[in-house]
Amino acid sequence: MRRRAGPVQVEVAGEPAAALADYANVPIAFQVRSVLDVSGSADGPGGFVLTERRLDTPYLKDYDAIPGEHPSGWPGRFGVSKWGLLAARVEGRRVGGAAVAFRTPGLDLLEGRDDLAALWDVRVAPEARGQGVGAALFRAAEAWARSRGCRRLVVETQNVNVAACRFYARMGCVLARVDRDAYPGLPDEVRMVWRRDLA
């Protein structure tokens, strides 16, 4: 499928799990220059309130460097046979990818349901960021999930990934859950679970 997004034409296509090595060649690292402080709750009168706070000392965050999180390790952690793997290309060059988890026992984001899909990973090459590649991947992930009867797409990120949080809000996601104690090894990070209803 071809999707025109931003100033470039993005082609998004499915790939087999065997393509994970190529998929992982697109870096996911980003500079953390600010974080989102979260107040309120999903059930409160105003819902969650997100306040951006600049950091005195920016740092590099690389999800792939966290033990067990690199795409090459996913098949050993999960049954990925039902997952969707998407590649984004511009003029034939790989510039991004997305992984959609589906019917995966033990993956808590899916709540044991067959009508949920989790946008497990989205990555865009640094030189292609801000050009609509992420939006094309997100829409393709939505279509992939809908085609399998999913009623909702969920995605987990952290308050240190301000750009991702803004992106998911722009794509129509709602912040559904916040867990301040989700990462014992990273006590300053807050888990944020976003949802996008598909039905």
mmCIF file of C-alpha atoms in Angstrom:
data_model
loop_
_atom_site.group_PDB
_atom_site.id
_atom_site.type_symbol
_atom_site.label_atom_id
_atom_site.label_comp_id
_atom_site.label_asym_id
_atom_site.label_seq_id
_atom_site.Cartn_x
_atom_site.Cartn_y
_atom_site.Cartn_z
ATOM 1 C CA MET A 1 0.000 0.000 0.000
ATOM 2 C CA ARG A 2 1.214 3.526 -0.684
ATOM 3 C CA ARG A 3 0.436 6.389 1.638
ATOM 4 C CA ARG A 4 1.305 9.997 0.968
ATOM 5 C CA ALA A 5 2.315 11.559 4.277
ATOM 6 C CA GLY A 6 4.211 14.811 4.681
ATOM 7 C CA PRO A 7 6.718 15.702 1.998
ATOM 8 C CA VAL A 8 7.633 12.107 1.084
ATOM 9 C CA GLN A 9 5.753 9.157 -0.363
ATOM 10 C CA VAL A 10 5.912 6.293 2.121
ATOM 11 C CA GLU A 11 5.366 2.689 1.112
ATOM 12 C CA VAL A 12 4.384 0.364 3.971
ATOM 13 C CA ALA A 13 4.391 -3.395 3.464
ATOM 14 C CA GLY A 14 4.218 -6.479 5.656
ATOM 15 C CA GLU A 15 7.286 -8.640 6.218
ATOM 16 C CA PRO A 16 7.920 -12.104 7.670
ATOM 17 C CA ALA A 17 9.439 -12.498 11.129
ATOM 18 C CA ALA A 18 12.637 -13.599 9.394
ATOM 19 C CA ALA A 19 13.150 -9.927 8.472
ATOM 20 C CA LEU A 20 13.702 -8.902 12.117
ATOM 21 C CA ALA A 21 17.436 -8.442 11.590
ATOM 22 C CA ASP A 22 16.833 -5.898 8.816
ATOM 23 C CA TYR A 23 14.016 -4.352 10.843
ATOM 24 C CA ALA A 24 16.399 -3.798 13.770
ATOM 25 C CA ASN A 25 18.860 -1.930 11.544
ATOM 26 C CA VAL A 26 16.617 1.121 11.876
ATOM 27 C CA PRO A 27 17.702 2.795 15.135
ATOM 28 C CA ILE A 28 15.131 3.564 17.804
ATOM 29 C CA ALA A 29 17.359 5.723 20.052
ATOM 30 C CA PHE A 30 16.440 9.339 20.782
ATOM 31 C CA GLN A 31 17.610 12.241 22.928
ATOM 32 C CA VAL A 32 15.637 12.813 26.138
ATOM 33 C CA ARG A 33 15.564 16.564 26.662
ATOM 34 C CA SER A 34 12.327 16.729 28.654
ATOM 35 C CA VAL A 35 9.872 14.466 30.471
ATOM 36 C CA LEU A 36 6.138 14.515 31.099
ATOM 37 C CA ASP A 37 4.993 14.836 34.696
ATOM 38 C CA VAL A 38 1.612 13.113 35.098
ATOM 39 C CA SER A 39 -1.136 14.172 37.479
ATOM 40 C CA GLY A 40 -4.799 13.263 37.755
ATOM 41 C CA SER A 41 -6.246 9.921 36.705
ATOM 42 C CA ALA A 42 -8.239 8.386 33.875
ATOM 43 C CA ASP A 43 -11.335 8.515 36.095
ATOM 44 C CA GLY A 44 -10.786 12.049 37.395
ATOM 45 C CA PRO A 45 -12.802 15.056 36.236
ATOM 46 C CA GLY A 46 -10.119 16.270 33.846
ATOM 47 C CA GLY A 47 -8.446 12.957 33.165
ATOM 48 C CA PHE A 48 -4.677 12.818 33.127
ATOM 49 C CA VAL A 49 -2.815 16.109 33.007
ATOM 50 C CA LEU A 50 0.592 16.022 31.330
ATOM 51 C CA THR A 51 3.080 18.788 32.061
ATOM 52 C CA GLU A 52 6.350 18.923 30.151
ATOM 53 C CA ARG A 53 9.476 19.537 32.234
ATOM 54 C CA ARG A 54 12.851 20.317 30.644
ATOM 55 C CA LEU A 55 15.866 18.401 31.884
ATOM 56 C CA ASP A 56 19.102 20.125 32.886
ATOM 57 C CA THR A 57 21.120 17.242 31.441
ATOM 58 C CA PRO A 58 19.739 15.543 28.312
ATOM 59 C CA TYR A 59 20.634 11.888 27.692
ATOM 60 C CA LEU A 60 20.308 9.205 25.028
ATOM 61 C CA LYS A 61 17.563 6.600 25.421
ATOM 62 C CA ASP A 62 17.963 3.422 23.379
ATOM 63 C CA TYR A 63 15.295 0.762 23.928
ATOM 64 C CA ASP A 64 17.305 -1.737 21.872
ATOM 65 C CA ALA A 65 20.181 -1.523 24.375
ATOM 66 C CA ILE A 66 17.987 -2.724 27.259
ATOM 67 C CA PRO A 67 18.660 -6.449 27.867
ATOM 68 C CA GLY A 68 15.978 -8.552 26.203
ATOM 69 C CA GLU A 69 14.374 -5.653 24.327
ATOM 70 C CA HIS A 70 16.284 -5.832 21.038
ATOM 71 C CA PRO A 71 14.083 -7.154 18.182
ATOM 72 C CA SER A 72 16.383 -10.161 17.760
ATOM 73 C CA GLY A 73 15.274 -11.300 21.231
ATOM 74 C CA TRP A 74 11.516 -11.061 20.664
ATOM 75 C CA PRO A 75 11.054 -14.582 19.251
ATOM 76 C CA GLY A 76 12.725 -16.020 22.359
ATOM 77 C CA ARG A 77 10.427 -14.071 24.688
ATOM 78 C CA PHE A 78 7.121 -14.300 22.853
ATOM 79 C CA GLY A 79 5.289 -16.395 20.328
ATOM 80 C CA VAL A 80 5.579 -13.959 17.432
ATOM 81 C CA SER A 81 3.980 -16.188 14.782
ATOM 82 C CA LYS A 82 0.794 -14.097 14.831
ATOM 83 C CA TRP A 83 2.552 -10.735 14.991
ATOM 84 C CA GLY A 84 2.540 -8.234 12.161
ATOM 85 C CA LEU A 85 5.866 -6.826 11.041
ATOM 86 C CA LEU A 86 5.662 -3.720 8.859
ATOM 87 C CA ALA A 87 8.420 -1.980 6.927
ATOM 88 C CA ALA A 88 8.306 1.619 5.711
ATOM 89 C CA ARG A 89 10.310 2.561 2.649
ATOM 90 C CA VAL A 90 10.880 5.802 0.786
ATOM 91 C CA GLU A 91 12.177 5.407 -2.758
ATOM 92 C CA GLY A 92 12.954 1.776 -1.950
ATOM 93 C CA ARG A 93 15.075 2.573 1.122
ATOM 94 C CA ARG A 94 13.992 1.215 4.523
ATOM 95 C CA VAL A 95 13.278 4.190 6.797
ATOM 96 C CA GLY A 96 11.105 2.661 9.506
ATOM 97 C CA GLY A 97 9.134 -0.224 10.859
ATOM 98 C CA ALA A 98 6.400 -1.270 13.244
ATOM 99 C CA ALA A 99 5.631 -4.498 15.070
ATOM 100 C CA VAL A 100 2.058 -5.347 16.052
ATOM 101 C CA ALA A 101 1.532 -7.993 18.732
ATOM 102 C CA PHE A 102 -1.604 -10.113 18.497
ATOM 103 C CA ARG A 103 -2.863 -13.233 20.292
ATOM 104 C CA THR A 104 0.270 -13.528 22.402
ATOM 105 C CA PRO A 105 -0.228 -15.355 25.719
ATOM 106 C CA GLY A 106 1.595 -13.688 28.583
ATOM 107 C CA LEU A 107 1.743 -10.235 26.995
ATOM 108 C CA ASP A 108 -0.075 -8.175 29.631
ATOM 109 C CA LEU A 109 -0.913 -5.319 27.236
ATOM 110 C CA LEU A 110 -3.275 -7.691 25.429
ATOM 111 C CA GLU A 111 -5.176 -8.537 28.649
ATOM 112 C CA GLY A 112 -5.661 -12.115 27.418
ATOM 113 C CA ARG A 113 -8.095 -10.859 24.756
ATOM 114 C CA ASP A 114 -8.273 -11.799 21.090
ATOM 115 C CA ASP A 115 -9.816 -8.460 20.056
ATOM 116 C CA LEU A 116 -6.835 -6.315 21.088
ATOM 117 C CA ALA A 117 -3.592 -5.660 19.270
ATOM 118 C CA ALA A 118 -0.555 -3.940 20.738
ATOM 119 C CA LEU A 119 1.642 -1.621 18.749
ATOM 120 C CA TRP A 120 4.741 -3.181 20.269
ATOM 121 C CA ASP A 121 7.371 -1.141 18.492
ATOM 122 C CA VAL A 122 7.555 1.800 16.099
ATOM 123 C CA ARG A 123 10.859 3.071 14.755
ATOM 124 C CA VAL A 124 11.788 5.708 12.189
ATOM 125 C CA ALA A 125 15.313 6.423 10.971
ATOM 126 C CA PRO A 126 16.589 9.716 12.446
ATOM 127 C CA GLU A 127 16.919 11.369 9.034
ATOM 128 C CA ALA A 128 13.295 10.486 8.172
ATOM 129 C CA ARG A 129 11.658 11.615 11.410
ATOM 130 C CA GLY A 130 9.040 14.352 11.129
ATOM 131 C CA GLN A 131 8.202 13.464 7.505
ATOM 132 C CA GLY A 132 5.075 11.358 8.041
ATOM 133 C CA VAL A 133 6.739 7.938 8.185
ATOM 134 C CA GLY A 134 5.475 7.254 11.710
ATOM 135 C CA ALA A 135 1.920 8.259 10.760
ATOM 136 C CA ALA A 136 1.982 5.936 7.740
ATOM 137 C CA LEU A 137 3.186 3.076 9.954
ATOM 138 C CA PHE A 138 0.546 3.802 12.596
ATOM 139 C CA ARG A 139 -2.273 3.809 10.025
ATOM 140 C CA ALA A 140 -0.958 0.574 8.513
ATOM 141 C CA ALA A 141 -0.862 -0.982 12.001
ATOM 142 C CA GLU A 142 -4.476 0.096 12.551
ATOM 143 C CA ALA A 143 -5.496 -1.496 9.250
ATOM 144 C CA TRP A 144 -3.575 -4.677 10.106
ATOM 145 C CA ALA A 145 -5.352 -4.934 13.476
ATOM 146 C CA ARG A 146 -8.786 -4.177 12.015
ATOM 147 C CA SER A 147 -8.332 -6.870 9.386
ATOM 148 C CA ARG A 148 -7.949 -9.383 12.229
ATOM 149 C CA GLY A 149 -11.122 -8.272 13.998
ATOM 150 C CA CYS A 150 -9.441 -6.162 16.679
ATOM 151 C CA ARG A 151 -11.571 -3.542 18.383
ATOM 152 C CA ARG A 152 -8.686 -1.654 19.967
ATOM 153 C CA LEU A 153 -5.010 -0.901 19.457
ATOM 154 C CA VAL A 154 -2.942 -0.316 22.596
ATOM 155 C CA VAL A 155 0.590 0.990 22.921
ATOM 156 C CA GLU A 156 2.992 1.406 25.816
ATOM 157 C CA THR A 157 5.504 4.201 26.104
ATOM 158 C CA GLN A 158 7.154 6.163 28.876
ATOM 159 C CA ASN A 159 7.020 9.729 30.114
ATOM 160 C CA VAL A 160 10.615 10.201 28.935
ATOM 161 C CA ASN A 161 9.485 9.768 25.309
ATOM 162 C CA VAL A 162 7.703 13.086 24.915
ATOM 163 C CA ALA A 163 7.721 12.949 21.113
ATOM 164 C CA ALA A 164 6.032 9.524 21.142
ATOM 165 C CA CYS A 165 3.362 10.703 23.593
ATOM 166 C CA ARG A 166 2.587 13.716 21.396
ATOM 167 C CA PHE A 167 2.537 11.467 18.343
ATOM 168 C CA TYR A 168 0.052 8.986 19.839
ATOM 169 C CA ALA A 169 -2.217 11.844 20.928
ATOM 170 C CA ARG A 170 -2.109 13.261 17.367
ATOM 171 C CA MET A 171 -3.022 9.834 16.007
ATOM 172 C CA GLY A 172 -6.205 9.801 18.098
ATOM 173 C CA CYS A 173 -4.996 7.722 21.035
ATOM 174 C CA VAL A 174 -6.219 8.333 24.579
ATOM 175 C CA LEU A 175 -4.012 7.920 27.632
ATOM 176 C CA ALA A 176 -5.758 5.062 29.437
ATOM 177 C CA ARG A 177 -3.356 3.973 32.198
ATOM 178 C CA VAL A 178 -0.355 5.250 34.072
ATOM 179 C CA ASP A 179 1.907 3.106 36.244
ATOM 180 C CA ARG A 180 4.559 4.966 38.210
ATOM 181 C CA ASP A 181 6.114 1.755 39.592
ATOM 182 C CA ALA A 182 6.294 -0.323 36.410
ATOM 183 C CA TYR A 183 10.066 -0.197 35.991
ATOM 184 C CA PRO A 184 11.910 -0.967 39.257
ATOM 185 C CA GLY A 185 15.272 -0.517 37.538
ATOM 186 C CA LEU A 186 14.196 2.875 36.132
ATOM 187 C CA PRO A 187 12.409 4.575 39.040
ATOM 188 C CA ASP A 188 12.213 7.944 37.256
ATOM 189 C CA GLU A 189 10.267 6.527 34.302
ATOM 190 C CA VAL A 190 6.473 6.315 34.244
ATOM 191 C CA ARG A 191 4.710 3.682 32.138
ATOM 192 C CA MET A 192 1.982 5.164 29.950
ATOM 193 C CA VAL A 193 -0.531 2.967 28.098
ATOM 194 C CA TRP A 194 -2.412 4.604 25.248
ATOM 195 C CA ARG A 195 -5.402 3.167 23.418
ATOM 196 C CA ARG A 196 -7.031 3.755 20.065
ATOM 197 C CA ASP A 197 -10.504 2.323 19.564
ATOM 198 C CA LEU A 198 -10.868 0.784 16.116
ATOM 199 C CA ALA A 199 -14.547 -0.162 16.133
#
